[in-house]
mmCIF file of C-alpha atoms in Angstrom:
data_model
loop_
_atom_site.group_PDB
_atom_site.id
_atom_site.type_symbol
_atom_site.label_atom_id
_atom_site.label_comp_id
_atom_site.label_asym_id
_atom_site.label_seq_id
_atom_site.Cartn_x
_atom_site.Cartn_y
_atom_site.Cartn_z
ATOM 1 C CA LYS A 1 0.000 0.000 0.000
ATOM 2 C CA ILE A 2 2.890 2.351 0.663
ATOM 3 C CA LEU A 3 4.344 1.591 -2.773
ATOM 4 C CA THR A 4 0.943 2.291 -4.322
ATOM 5 C CA ALA A 5 0.908 5.735 -2.715
ATOM 6 C CA VAL A 6 4.468 6.396 -3.873
ATOM 7 C CA VAL A 7 3.680 5.390 -7.448
ATOM 8 C CA GLN A 8 0.572 7.586 -7.420
ATOM 9 C CA GLY A 9 2.826 10.584 -6.802
ATOM 10 C CA VAL A 10 4.948 9.747 -9.847
ATOM 11 C CA ARG A 11 2.056 9.520 -12.317
ATOM 12 C CA LYS A 12 1.937 11.960 -15.220
ATOM 13 C CA GLU A 13 -1.492 13.093 -14.037
ATOM 14 C CA GLU A 14 0.115 14.573 -10.905
ATOM 15 C CA PRO A 15 0.146 18.336 -11.640
ATOM 16 C CA CYS A 16 2.763 19.326 -9.065
ATOM 17 C CA LEU A 17 6.326 18.723 -10.296
ATOM 18 C CA ALA A 18 7.663 18.788 -6.730
ATOM 19 C CA VAL A 19 5.309 15.936 -5.791
ATOM 20 C CA ARG A 20 6.367 13.941 -8.860
ATOM 21 C CA PHE A 21 10.036 14.515 -8.018
ATOM 22 C CA ALA A 22 9.506 13.423 -4.407
ATOM 23 C CA GLY A 23 7.529 10.419 -5.637
ATOM 24 C CA CYS A 24 10.335 9.411 -8.022
ATOM 25 C CA ASN A 25 12.900 9.661 -5.235
ATOM 26 C CA ALA A 26 10.712 7.624 -2.907
ATOM 27 C CA LEU A 27 10.175 5.013 -5.620
ATOM 28 C CA LEU A 28 13.914 4.839 -6.273
ATOM 29 C CA SER A 29 14.454 4.095 -2.581
ATOM 30 C CA ALA A 30 11.573 1.594 -2.451
ATOM 31 C CA LEU A 31 12.552 -0.486 -5.488
ATOM 32 C CA GLU A 32 14.738 -2.805 -3.438
ATOM 33 C CA PHE A 33 11.650 -3.805 -1.480
ATOM 34 C CA ALA A 34 9.310 -4.039 -4.486
ATOM 35 C CA SER A 35 10.070 -7.662 -5.328
ATOM 36 C CA PRO A 36 6.554 -8.900 -4.449
ATOM 37 C CA ASN A 37 5.095 -6.159 -6.665
ATOM 38 C CA MET A 38 7.475 -6.903 -9.516
ATOM 39 C CA GLU A 39 6.431 -10.564 -9.388
ATOM 40 C CA LYS A 40 2.826 -9.611 -10.207
ATOM 41 C CA GLU A 41 2.486 -8.693 -13.858
ATOM 42 C CA GLN A 42 -0.258 -6.107 -13.406
ATOM 43 C CA GLU A 43 1.613 -4.285 -10.636
ATOM 44 C CA ARG A 44 4.920 -4.541 -12.483
ATOM 45 C CA ASN A 45 3.315 -3.110 -15.627
ATOM 46 C CA TYR A 46 1.865 -0.205 -13.686
ATOM 47 C CA ILE A 47 5.204 0.589 -12.041
ATOM 48 C CA MET A 48 7.039 0.362 -15.368
ATOM 49 C CA GLN A 49 4.451 2.494 -17.170
ATOM 50 C CA VAL A 50 4.661 5.223 -14.560
ATOM 51 C CA ILE A 51 8.466 5.209 -14.617
ATOM 52 C CA CYS A 52 8.645 5.273 -18.414
ATOM 53 C CA GLU A 53 6.194 8.178 -18.457
ATOM 54 C CA ALA A 54 8.313 9.969 -15.848
ATOM 55 C CA THR A 55 11.330 9.760 -18.183
ATOM 56 C CA GLN A 56 9.375 12.149 -20.416
ATOM 57 C CA ALA A 57 8.308 14.578 -17.659
ATOM 58 C CA GLN A 58 8.732 18.327 -17.967
ATOM 59 C CA GLY A 59 11.080 18.541 -15.003
ATOM 60 C CA GLU A 60 14.690 17.566 -15.663
ATOM 61 C CA LYS A 61 15.126 16.325 -12.082
ATOM 62 C CA ILE A 62 12.120 14.021 -12.496
ATOM 63 C CA ARG A 63 13.535 12.586 -15.725
ATOM 64 C CA PHE A 64 16.921 12.112 -14.058
ATOM 65 C CA VAL A 65 15.482 10.138 -11.137
ATOM 66 C CA ALA A 66 13.136 8.192 -13.432
ATOM 67 C CA PHE A 67 16.165 6.962 -15.387
ATOM 68 C CA GLN A 68 17.870 6.111 -12.088
ATOM 69 C CA CYS A 69 14.800 3.971 -11.356
ATOM 70 C CA LEU A 70 15.245 2.174 -14.689
ATOM 71 C CA VAL A 71 18.916 1.567 -13.887
ATOM 72 C CA LYS A 72 17.986 0.060 -10.524
ATOM 73 C CA ILE A 73 15.233 -2.046 -12.089
ATOM 74 C CA ALA A 74 17.720 -3.399 -14.643
ATOM 75 C CA ALA A 75 20.033 -4.412 -11.801
ATOM 76 C CA LEU A 76 17.365 -5.875 -9.518
ATOM 77 C CA TYR A 77 14.680 -7.184 -11.875
ATOM 78 C CA TYR A 78 16.424 -7.942 -15.179
ATOM 79 C CA GLU A 79 14.306 -11.056 -15.656
ATOM 80 C CA LYS A 80 11.101 -9.012 -15.371
ATOM 81 C CA ILE A 81 11.671 -6.248 -17.938
ATOM 82 C CA ASN A 82 11.303 -8.137 -21.203
ATOM 83 C CA ASN A 83 7.879 -6.720 -22.084
ATOM 84 C CA TRP A 84 9.184 -3.211 -21.470
ATOM 85 C CA MET A 85 12.482 -3.330 -23.339
ATOM 86 C CA GLN A 86 11.175 -1.733 -26.538
ATOM 87 C CA GLN A 87 9.757 1.212 -24.635
ATOM 88 C CA ILE A 88 12.876 1.479 -22.470
ATOM 89 C CA PHE A 89 15.003 1.360 -25.608
ATOM 90 C CA ASN A 90 12.949 4.193 -27.110
ATOM 91 C CA VAL A 91 13.129 6.466 -24.053
ATOM 92 C CA THR A 92 16.840 5.845 -23.464
ATOM 93 C CA ILE A 93 17.759 6.556 -27.086
ATOM 94 C CA ARG A 94 15.614 9.699 -27.048
ATOM 95 C CA ALA A 95 17.332 10.876 -23.858
ATOM 96 C CA MET A 96 20.778 10.182 -25.303
ATOM 97 C CA LYS A 97 19.922 12.236 -28.391
ATOM 98 C CA GLN A 98 17.913 15.100 -26.955
ATOM 99 C CA ASP A 99 18.060 15.435 -23.182
ATOM 100 C CA LYS A 100 20.307 17.322 -20.782
ATOM 101 C CA ASP A 101 23.668 15.701 -20.073
ATOM 102 C CA ASP A 102 22.778 14.457 -16.566
ATOM 103 C CA VAL A 103 19.665 12.727 -17.868
ATOM 104 C CA ALA A 104 21.481 11.334 -20.917
ATOM 105 C CA GLN A 105 24.158 9.883 -18.611
ATOM 106 C CA GLN A 106 21.501 7.970 -16.694
ATOM 107 C CA ALA A 107 20.048 6.652 -19.964
ATOM 108 C CA ILE A 108 23.526 5.416 -20.885
ATOM 109 C CA GLU A 109 23.939 3.973 -17.381
ATOM 110 C CA PHE A 110 20.835 1.856 -17.972
ATOM 111 C CA TRP A 111 22.584 0.073 -20.841
ATOM 112 C CA ALA A 112 25.847 -0.239 -18.904
ATOM 113 C CA THR A 113 23.881 -1.883 -16.092
ATOM 114 C CA VAL A 114 22.214 -4.288 -18.529
ATOM 115 C CA CYS A 115 25.733 -5.165 -19.748
ATOM 116 C CA ASP A 116 26.850 -5.871 -16.189
ATOM 117 C CA VAL A 117 23.865 -8.118 -15.519
ATOM 118 C CA GLU A 118 24.245 -9.982 -18.808
ATOM 119 C CA MET A 119 27.964 -10.443 -18.204
ATOM 120 C CA ASP A 120 27.221 -11.899 -14.763
ATOM 121 C CA ILE A 121 24.661 -14.273 -16.277
ATOM 122 C CA ILE A 122 27.106 -15.358 -19.011
ATOM 123 C CA ILE A 123 29.835 -16.044 -16.431
ATOM 124 C CA GLU A 124 27.381 -17.944 -14.201
ATOM 125 C CA ALA A 125 26.226 -20.005 -17.199
ATOM 126 C CA GLU A 126 29.832 -21.002 -17.969
ATOM 127 C CA GLU A 127 30.403 -21.990 -14.348
ATOM 128 C CA PHE A 128 27.187 -24.026 -14.269
ATOM 129 C CA LYS A 129 28.104 -25.650 -17.592
ATOM 130 C CA GLN A 130 31.408 -26.833 -16.140
ATOM 131 C CA LEU A 131 29.531 -28.269 -13.163
ATOM 132 C CA LYS A 132 26.961 -29.823 -15.521
ATOM 133 C CA VAL A 133 24.167 -27.995 -13.716
ATOM 134 C CA GLN A 134 21.285 -25.997 -15.201
ATOM 135 C CA PRO A 135 21.862 -22.237 -14.745
ATOM 136 C CA GLY A 136 19.438 -20.346 -12.541
ATOM 137 C CA ARG A 137 19.091 -17.313 -14.826
ATOM 138 C CA ARG A 138 18.902 -16.936 -18.578
ATOM 139 C CA CYS A 139 20.446 -14.142 -20.580
ATOM 140 C CA ALA A 140 17.848 -12.336 -22.682
ATOM 141 C CA ASN A 141 20.603 -10.832 -24.882
ATOM 142 C CA TYR A 142 19.173 -7.334 -24.770
ATOM 143 C CA ILE A 143 22.573 -5.898 -25.609
ATOM 144 C CA LYS A 144 22.952 -8.051 -28.716
ATOM 145 C CA GLY A 145 19.463 -7.056 -29.795
ATOM 146 C CA ALA A 146 20.073 -3.337 -29.338
ATOM 147 C CA LEU A 147 23.684 -3.362 -30.518
ATOM 148 C CA LYS A 148 23.306 -2.031 -34.061
ATOM 149 C CA PHE A 149 21.165 0.873 -32.843
ATOM 150 C CA LEU A 150 22.947 1.545 -29.568
ATOM 151 C CA ILE A 151 26.557 1.751 -30.778
ATOM 152 C CA PRO A 152 25.957 4.655 -33.225
ATOM 153 C CA GLU A 153 24.203 6.660 -30.496
ATOM 154 C CA LEU A 154 26.978 5.954 -28.023
ATOM 155 C CA CYS A 155 29.598 6.951 -30.610
ATOM 156 C CA LEU A 156 27.714 10.205 -31.153
ATOM 157 C CA ALA A 157 27.708 10.743 -27.379
ATOM 158 C CA LEU A 158 31.505 10.349 -27.410
ATOM 159 C CA THR A 159 31.678 13.574 -29.411
ATOM 160 C CA LYS A 160 30.093 15.524 -26.538
ATOM 161 C CA GLN A 161 33.409 15.629 -24.717
ATOM 162 C CA ASP A 162 34.554 18.928 -23.241
ATOM 163 C CA GLU A 163 37.849 20.213 -24.589
ATOM 164 C CA ASP A 164 39.113 21.233 -21.153
ATOM 165 C CA GLN A 165 37.680 18.387 -19.080
ATOM 166 C CA ASP A 166 39.663 16.813 -16.271
ATOM 167 C CA GLU A 167 40.961 13.302 -16.696
ATOM 168 C CA ASP A 168 38.595 12.103 -13.977
ATOM 169 C CA ALA A 169 35.530 13.964 -15.293
ATOM 170 C CA TRP A 170 32.343 11.925 -15.654
ATOM 171 C CA ASN A 171 30.084 13.222 -18.388
ATOM 172 C CA VAL A 172 28.090 11.940 -21.357
ATOM 173 C CA ALA A 173 31.245 11.195 -23.364
ATOM 174 C CA THR A 174 32.968 9.240 -20.604
ATOM 175 C CA ALA A 175 29.729 7.408 -19.753
ATOM 176 C CA ALA A 176 29.350 6.466 -23.433
ATOM 177 C CA GLY A 177 32.964 5.263 -23.587
ATOM 178 C CA GLY A 178 32.476 3.143 -20.485
ATOM 179 C CA CYS A 179 29.259 1.727 -21.883
ATOM 180 C CA ILE A 180 30.908 0.837 -25.198
ATOM 181 C CA ALA A 181 33.650 -0.978 -23.266
ATOM 182 C CA SER A 182 31.011 -2.882 -21.274
ATOM 183 C CA ILE A 183 29.176 -3.779 -24.467
ATOM 184 C CA ALA A 184 32.403 -5.042 -26.029
ATOM 185 C CA ASN A 185 33.036 -7.247 -22.992
ATOM 186 C CA THR A 186 29.486 -8.558 -23.103
ATOM 187 C CA VAL A 187 29.105 -9.352 -26.803
ATOM 188 C CA LEU A 188 32.819 -9.762 -27.649
ATOM 189 C CA ASP A 189 33.398 -9.818 -31.419
ATOM 190 C CA GLU A 190 29.971 -8.504 -32.373
ATOM 191 C CA VAL A 191 30.855 -4.819 -31.819
ATOM 192 C CA ALA A 192 31.727 -3.458 -35.240
#
């Protein structure tokens, strides 16, 4: 019931941007405890719909936190996002192309997180194969599926580098470079 109230505050019908922002932050914090909700398709769909809509909100801070929610969902509930991957793909690509740098970085971070999860699943599968045991999780190969569309956008993001940036600076260009490296590790020879 608490999660229901939190999600209500995130909805696009909520007229107050401050309430939506607070709702997004609360949802981000609550996602770790949302496993029972994510197990139920109807509740999961509602949560995902509200988050995807929040990635398109007027307020930059709302969009930023909404993408943080998607990153966390990728890490925690990878197995549950299949029906939402096309919409997530669309909103992340749009953010990478058109949004403010902070928001675009979170969109890139979503794909880097998917890489991390898929790499973990691939490593686990190899370990289980050696033990002749059935793996517990299956890789949905989202990265392979998005590869030919994702790489050009990430390469374009590499061009957004600041001339005078510090070596340790984290921006859209460095996030894109890190994501490309993660993709290369995940799909190996398929990055072209």
